[in-house]
mmCIF file of C-alpha atoms and ligand atoms in Angstrom:
data_model
loop_
_atom_site.group_PDB
_atom_site.id
_atom_site.type_symbol
_atom_site.label_atom_id
_atom_site.label_comp_id
_atom_site.label_asym_id
_atom_site.label_seq_id
_atom_site.Cartn_x
_atom_site.Cartn_y
_atom_site.Cartn_z
ATOM 1 C CA MET A 1 -109.262 -105.580 30.095
ATOM 2 C CA THR A 2 -108.808 -101.304 29.991
ATOM 3 C CA ALA A 3 -110.418 -99.913 33.028
ATOM 4 C CA ALA A 4 -110.358 -95.154 33.896
ATOM 5 C CA THR A 5 -108.403 -94.447 36.507
ATOM 6 C CA ALA A 6 -109.761 -91.823 38.750
ATOM 7 C CA ASN A 7 -107.885 -88.736 36.533
ATOM 8 C CA GLY A 8 -109.345 -90.362 33.678
ATOM 9 C CA ASN A 9 -105.797 -91.861 32.304
ATOM 10 C CA HIS A 10 -106.128 -95.600 31.675
ATOM 11 C CA ALA A 11 -104.503 -98.880 33.203
ATOM 12 C CA ILE A 12 -104.355 -102.315 31.643
ATOM 13 C CA ASP A 13 -105.535 -104.891 33.867
ATOM 14 C CA ASP A 14 -105.964 -103.226 37.069
ATOM 15 C CA PRO A 15 -109.373 -101.538 37.626
ATOM 16 C CA VAL A 16 -108.826 -100.379 41.432
ATOM 17 C CA VAL A 17 -107.273 -96.892 42.102
ATOM 18 C CA VAL A 18 -106.117 -96.954 44.911
ATOM 19 C CA LYS A 19 -103.815 -93.963 45.398
ATOM 20 C CA VAL A 20 -103.989 -90.990 43.521
ATOM 21 C CA GLN A 21 -103.585 -87.572 45.696
ATOM 22 C CA SER A 22 -101.896 -86.970 48.811
ATOM 23 C CA ALA A 23 -104.603 -86.641 51.950
ATOM 24 C CA SER A 24 -102.812 -82.836 52.140
ATOM 25 C CA PRO A 25 -101.077 -81.987 49.230
ATOM 26 C CA ILE A 26 -97.459 -81.433 49.782
ATOM 27 C CA GLU A 27 -95.314 -77.922 50.066
ATOM 28 C CA GLU A 28 -92.988 -76.522 48.030
ATOM 29 C CA THR A 29 -90.876 -76.083 51.465
ATOM 30 C CA THR A 30 -91.743 -79.514 52.441
ATOM 31 C CA LEU A 31 -89.701 -81.003 49.406
ATOM 32 C CA PHE A 32 -87.045 -78.458 49.807
ATOM 33 C CA GLU A 33 -86.299 -78.987 52.921
ATOM 34 C CA GLU A 34 -85.977 -83.245 52.600
ATOM 35 C CA LEU A 35 -83.622 -82.232 49.236
ATOM 36 C CA TYR A 36 -81.738 -79.622 51.488
ATOM 37 C CA GLN A 37 -81.255 -82.789 53.732
ATOM 38 C CA MET A 38 -80.181 -85.297 51.302
ATOM 39 C CA GLU A 39 -77.450 -82.788 49.943
ATOM 40 C CA CYS A 40 -78.907 -82.223 46.873
ATOM 41 C CA PHE A 41 -78.013 -78.635 46.395
ATOM 42 C CA ARG A 42 -74.508 -78.073 45.592
ATOM 43 C CA THR A 43 -72.665 -74.445 45.001
ATOM 44 C CA GLY A 44 -69.527 -74.335 43.262
ATOM 45 C CA GLU A 45 -68.301 -74.668 39.430
ATOM 46 C CA PHE A 46 -70.151 -77.593 37.738
ATOM 47 C CA TYR A 47 -70.952 -78.090 33.757
ATOM 48 C CA LEU A 48 -74.388 -78.790 32.533
ATOM 49 C CA LYS A 49 -75.065 -81.210 29.305
ATOM 50 C CA SER A 50 -75.456 -78.352 27.535
ATOM 51 C CA GLY A 51 -72.011 -77.312 28.179
ATOM 52 C CA GLN A 52 -73.177 -74.106 30.025
ATOM 53 C CA MET A 53 -71.166 -73.668 33.818
ATOM 54 C CA THR A 54 -73.468 -73.403 36.569
ATOM 55 C CA PRO A 55 -72.851 -71.765 39.957
ATOM 56 C CA ILE A 56 -75.656 -74.198 41.685
ATOM 57 C CA TYR A 57 -75.811 -77.919 40.607
ATOM 58 C CA ILE A 58 -78.963 -79.544 41.257
ATOM 59 C CA ASP A 59 -78.612 -83.443 41.725
ATOM 60 C CA LEU A 60 -82.135 -85.425 42.012
ATOM 61 C CA ARG A 61 -80.398 -88.312 41.264
ATOM 62 C CA ARG A 62 -79.145 -88.335 45.147
ATOM 63 C CA ILE A 63 -83.312 -88.710 46.127
ATOM 64 C CA MET A 64 -83.514 -92.592 45.217
ATOM 65 C CA SER A 65 -81.459 -93.459 48.396
ATOM 66 C CA SER A 66 -84.980 -92.523 50.044
ATOM 67 C CA PRO A 67 -87.591 -94.230 49.227
ATOM 68 C CA ARG A 68 -90.038 -91.583 50.807
ATOM 69 C CA VAL A 69 -88.601 -88.979 49.629
ATOM 70 C CA LEU A 70 -88.119 -90.217 45.781
ATOM 71 C CA ARG A 71 -92.625 -91.082 47.027
ATOM 72 C CA MET A 72 -92.754 -87.660 48.251
ATOM 73 C CA ALA A 73 -91.055 -85.700 44.749
ATOM 74 C CA ALA A 74 -93.356 -87.835 42.767
ATOM 75 C CA GLN A 75 -96.310 -87.157 44.482
ATOM 76 C CA ALA A 76 -96.242 -83.650 44.096
ATOM 77 C CA MET A 77 -95.955 -84.148 40.817
ATOM 78 C CA CYS A 78 -98.547 -86.037 40.841
ATOM 79 C CA ASP A 79 -101.245 -83.686 42.564
ATOM 80 C CA LYS A 80 -100.134 -81.283 40.509
ATOM 81 C CA LEU A 81 -100.723 -82.776 37.074
ATOM 82 C CA VAL A 82 -104.263 -83.807 38.942
ATOM 83 C CA ALA A 83 -105.068 -80.242 40.033
ATOM 84 C CA LYS A 84 -103.926 -79.310 36.361
ATOM 85 C CA ASN A 85 -106.587 -82.292 34.900
ATOM 86 C CA ILE A 86 -103.622 -83.156 32.522
ATOM 87 C CA LYS A 87 -104.837 -86.522 30.494
ATOM 88 C CA PHE A 88 -102.827 -89.118 29.096
ATOM 89 C CA ASP A 89 -102.240 -92.738 28.641
ATOM 90 C CA TYR A 90 -98.230 -93.763 29.497
ATOM 91 C CA VAL A 91 -95.944 -92.282 31.720
ATOM 92 C CA VAL A 92 -92.563 -92.007 30.096
ATOM 93 C CA GLY A 93 -89.141 -90.633 31.849
ATOM 94 C CA VAL A 94 -86.531 -88.704 30.444
ATOM 95 C CA PRO A 95 -83.670 -91.300 31.141
ATOM 96 C CA TYR A 96 -82.013 -91.726 33.157
ATOM 97 C CA ALA A 97 -82.107 -89.601 36.172
ATOM 98 C CA ALA A 98 -86.268 -89.782 35.705
ATOM 99 C CA LEU A 99 -87.048 -93.262 35.271
ATOM 100 C CA PRO A 100 -87.159 -94.209 39.040
ATOM 101 C CA LEU A 101 -89.845 -90.633 39.648
ATOM 102 C CA ALA A 102 -91.863 -92.099 36.401
ATOM 103 C CA THR A 103 -92.577 -95.322 37.583
ATOM 104 C CA LEU A 104 -93.734 -94.036 40.954
ATOM 105 C CA VAL A 105 -95.838 -91.471 38.879
ATOM 106 C CA SER A 106 -97.366 -94.271 36.922
ATOM 107 C CA ASP A 107 -97.787 -96.366 40.421
ATOM 108 C CA ILE A 108 -99.579 -93.293 41.703
ATOM 109 C CA LEU A 109 -101.700 -92.745 39.282
ATOM 110 C CA ASN A 110 -102.293 -96.169 38.457
ATOM 111 C CA THR A 111 -101.087 -95.375 34.519
ATOM 112 C CA PRO A 112 -98.786 -97.439 32.453
ATOM 113 C CA MET A 113 -95.434 -96.751 32.069
ATOM 114 C CA LEU A 114 -93.339 -96.716 28.776
ATOM 115 C CA MET A 115 -89.088 -96.558 28.991
ATOM 116 C CA LYS A 116 -87.610 -94.334 26.231
ATOM 117 C CA ARG A 117 -83.802 -96.029 25.941
ATOM 118 C CA LYS A 118 -80.944 -93.222 25.422
ATOM 119 C CA GLU A 119 -80.047 -96.131 22.789
ATOM 120 C CA ALA A 120 -81.485 -98.761 20.922
ATOM 121 C CA LYS A 121 -80.319 -102.137 21.724
ATOM 122 C CA ALA A 122 -78.426 -103.829 18.997
ATOM 123 C CA TYR A 123 -80.058 -107.017 19.579
ATOM 124 C CA GLY A 124 -83.520 -108.242 20.554
ATOM 125 C CA THR A 125 -86.000 -106.153 19.338
ATOM 126 C CA LYS A 126 -84.003 -103.455 19.009
ATOM 127 C CA GLN A 127 -86.912 -101.117 19.790
ATOM 128 C CA LEU A 128 -86.045 -97.679 21.435
ATOM 129 C CA ILE A 129 -89.567 -97.399 23.600
ATOM 130 C CA GLU A 130 -90.291 -100.365 25.534
ATOM 131 C CA GLY A 131 -93.219 -101.367 26.896
ATOM 132 C CA VAL A 132 -97.316 -102.333 25.335
ATOM 133 C CA TYR A 133 -98.762 -99.171 23.933
ATOM 134 C CA GLN A 134 -101.667 -98.217 21.033
ATOM 135 C CA PRO A 135 -100.534 -95.589 18.191
ATOM 136 C CA GLY A 136 -102.252 -92.510 18.347
ATOM 137 C CA LYS A 137 -102.548 -92.679 22.853
ATOM 138 C CA THR A 138 -101.150 -90.018 24.427
ATOM 139 C CA VAL A 139 -97.972 -89.764 26.977
ATOM 140 C CA LEU A 140 -96.442 -87.989 29.650
ATOM 141 C CA LEU A 141 -93.264 -86.890 30.063
ATOM 142 C CA VAL A 142 -91.242 -87.088 33.311
ATOM 143 C CA GLU A 143 -88.181 -85.189 34.614
ATOM 144 C CA ASP A 144 -85.912 -84.489 37.563
ATOM 145 C CA VAL A 145 -84.561 -81.191 36.877
ATOM 146 C CA VAL A 146 -84.660 -79.113 33.588
ATOM 147 C CA THR A 147 -81.945 -76.735 32.205
ATOM 148 C CA SER A 148 -82.342 -76.216 28.531
ATOM 149 C CA GLY A 149 -85.632 -78.524 27.931
ATOM 150 C CA GLU A 150 -83.669 -80.239 25.581
ATOM 151 C CA SER A 151 -83.566 -84.384 26.822
ATOM 152 C CA ILE A 152 -87.320 -83.570 26.866
ATOM 153 C CA ARG A 153 -87.782 -82.449 23.402
ATOM 154 C CA GLU A 154 -85.338 -85.189 22.293
ATOM 155 C CA THR A 155 -87.322 -87.947 24.277
ATOM 156 C CA ALA A 156 -90.600 -86.128 23.078
ATOM 157 C CA GLU A 157 -89.514 -86.648 19.253
ATOM 158 C CA ALA A 158 -88.362 -90.312 19.576
ATOM 159 C CA ILE A 159 -92.111 -91.156 20.901
ATOM 160 C CA ARG A 160 -93.741 -88.885 18.415
ATOM 161 C CA LYS A 161 -91.949 -91.499 15.598
ATOM 162 C CA GLU A 162 -93.887 -93.957 16.792
ATOM 163 C CA SER A 163 -97.370 -92.163 16.402
ATOM 164 C CA LEU A 164 -97.645 -91.158 20.169
ATOM 165 C CA LYS A 165 -99.016 -88.019 21.098
ATOM 166 C CA VAL A 166 -96.456 -85.779 23.506
ATOM 167 C CA THR A 167 -98.225 -82.987 25.102
ATOM 168 C CA ASP A 168 -97.453 -82.571 28.330
ATOM 169 C CA ALA A 169 -93.825 -83.043 30.295
ATOM 170 C CA ILE A 170 -93.414 -81.887 34.320
ATOM 171 C CA ALA A 171 -90.396 -82.112 36.192
ATOM 172 C CA VAL A 172 -89.695 -81.735 40.251
ATOM 173 C CA LEU A 173 -87.433 -79.011 39.276
ATOM 174 C CA ASP A 174 -87.276 -76.209 36.425
ATOM 175 C CA ARG A 175 -84.001 -74.303 37.057
ATOM 176 C CA GLN A 176 -85.945 -71.458 35.106
ATOM 177 C CA GLN A 177 -83.295 -71.200 31.911
ATOM 178 C CA GLY A 178 -85.840 -71.075 28.792
ATOM 179 C CA ALA A 179 -87.248 -75.028 28.858
ATOM 180 C CA SER A 180 -91.264 -73.903 28.967
ATOM 181 C CA ALA A 181 -90.069 -71.356 25.995
ATOM 182 C CA ASN A 182 -87.833 -73.976 24.470
ATOM 183 C CA LEU A 183 -90.728 -76.465 25.040
ATOM 184 C CA ALA A 184 -93.828 -74.463 24.029
ATOM 185 C CA GLU A 185 -92.298 -74.300 20.339
ATOM 186 C CA ASP A 186 -92.272 -78.078 19.866
ATOM 187 C CA LYS A 187 -96.015 -77.793 21.407
ATOM 188 C CA LEU A 188 -95.386 -78.948 24.693
ATOM 189 C CA ASN A 189 -96.814 -77.516 27.576
ATOM 190 C CA PHE A 190 -94.166 -77.735 30.293
ATOM 191 C CA MET A 191 -94.805 -77.360 34.305
ATOM 192 C CA SER A 192 -92.475 -78.027 37.076
ATOM 193 C CA PHE A 193 -92.999 -78.686 41.270
ATOM 194 C CA LEU A 194 -89.945 -76.412 42.273
ATOM 195 C CA THR A 195 -88.110 -73.165 40.560
ATOM 196 C CA MET A 196 -84.659 -72.645 41.126
ATOM 197 C CA GLU A 197 -86.053 -68.967 42.096
ATOM 198 C CA GLY A 198 -87.542 -71.210 45.445
ATOM 199 C CA ILE A 199 -84.756 -73.468 45.763
ATOM 200 C CA LEU A 200 -82.241 -70.026 45.927
ATOM 201 C CA ASP A 201 -85.136 -68.339 48.508
ATOM 202 C CA GLY A 202 -84.860 -71.789 50.565
ATOM 203 C CA LEU A 203 -80.506 -71.357 50.571
ATOM 204 C CA ILE A 204 -81.078 -67.982 51.738
ATOM 205 C CA THR A 205 -83.295 -68.953 54.769
ATOM 206 C CA LYS A 206 -80.590 -71.775 55.379
ATOM 207 C CA ASN A 207 -78.369 -68.829 55.671
ATOM 208 C CA GLU A 208 -76.151 -71.000 52.868
ATOM 209 C CA MET A 209 -76.885 -67.666 50.706
ATOM 210 C CA THR A 210 -76.777 -63.851 50.536
ATOM 211 C CA GLU A 211 -79.990 -62.230 48.762
ATOM 212 C CA GLU A 212 -77.461 -60.579 46.494
ATOM 213 C CA ARG A 213 -75.353 -64.062 46.049
ATOM 214 C CA LYS A 214 -79.057 -64.987 44.418
ATOM 215 C CA HIS A 215 -79.328 -62.437 42.544
ATOM 216 C CA GLN A 216 -75.967 -62.839 40.722
ATOM 217 C CA ILE A 217 -76.755 -66.499 40.024
ATOM 218 C CA ILE A 218 -79.909 -65.905 38.720
ATOM 219 C CA GLU A 219 -77.971 -62.531 36.315
ATOM 220 C CA HIS A 220 -75.353 -65.965 35.298
ATOM 221 C CA LEU A 221 -78.117 -68.413 35.040
ATOM 222 C CA ALA A 222 -79.940 -66.538 32.302
ATOM 223 C CA LYS A 223 -77.233 -65.765 30.162
ATOM 224 C CA PRO A 224 -77.812 -67.706 26.900
ATOM 225 C CA PHE A 225 -76.023 -71.237 26.963
HETATM 226 O O1 PRP B 301 -82.369 -79.694 29.959
HETATM 227 P P1 PRP B 301 -81.780 -80.569 29.486
HETATM 228 O O2 PRP B 301 -80.927 -79.545 29.385
HETATM 229 O O3 PRP B 301 -82.187 -81.373 28.753
HETATM 230 O O4 PRP B 301 -80.693 -80.859 30.800
HETATM 231 C C1 PRP B 301 -81.268 -81.790 32.084
HETATM 232 C C2 PRP B 301 -80.969 -83.315 31.717
HETATM 233 O O5 PRP B 301 -80.031 -83.405 32.086
HETATM 234 C C3 PRP B 301 -80.177 -84.072 33.370
HETATM 235 O O6 PRP B 301 -79.775 -85.358 32.335
HETATM 236 P P2 PRP B 301 -78.434 -85.950 32.169
HETATM 237 O O7 PRP B 301 -78.037 -85.268 30.796
HETATM 238 O O8 PRP B 301 -77.284 -85.292 32.854
HETATM 239 O O9 PRP B 301 -78.596 -87.330 32.037
HETATM 240 P P3 PRP B 301 -78.902 -88.584 32.643
HETATM 241 O O10 PRP B 301 -80.186 -88.134 33.209
HETATM 242 O O11 PRP B 301 -78.774 -89.785 32.384
HETATM 243 O O12 PRP B 301 -77.744 -88.474 34.449
HETATM 244 C C4 PRP B 301 -81.309 -83.795 33.823
HETATM 245 O O13 PRP B 301 -82.104 -85.355 34.408
HETATM 246 C C5 PRP B 301 -82.264 -84.001 32.597
HETATM 247 O O14 PRP B 301 -82.573 -85.295 32.107
#
């Protein structure tokens, strides 16, 4: 049996929608504070997937150690999806870091999840996309942190090969290094709950950073990969 959920998405075998939006929407500053307390922000010299050096590293893998904060981050994305009236039939997390987030988004919105593997297995069904799906349906991609958008793009490509549609992707945080424009070229609408600029402003309020350092970092991150 298929049932439409409150946001118009479809769930299998579960007609009862119990959760969608938070009673009061989660504020960016509230999630920032939780991420700060969980030491998700580190300054220094780190290297990203793209090979680029970054003076600030944001590690949202840490939040799986707090189900409360993990849920808050997922709920913040759900609030945004509902507010923007984004429609989709399945939720897919960009492996691996976003998988716990995607699981909670699927749960909160009562919308089925699929799982995209980084690599297909050489045994079993050898499928790259796991779960039950019908071709022609639409997938929402969920990310933790986005830099270039390449991981989203790769995931969208694998999903589209299965004759599924992908039009929207959401992340907890956009490092604001060109992902929106890159993904738009691939017909993907990208949104995030937090931005790098918001994080840097938050770190200024914590006296962890000066305005001058913030501008140096933004300038550094604006350089091409
Ligand atoms: O926008 P991009 O330039 O693709 O960078 C962002 C990606 O990098 C990180 O994943 P990582 O490659 O470190 O793998 P993991 O999720 O398995 O830790 C992050 O979780 C995103 O998926």
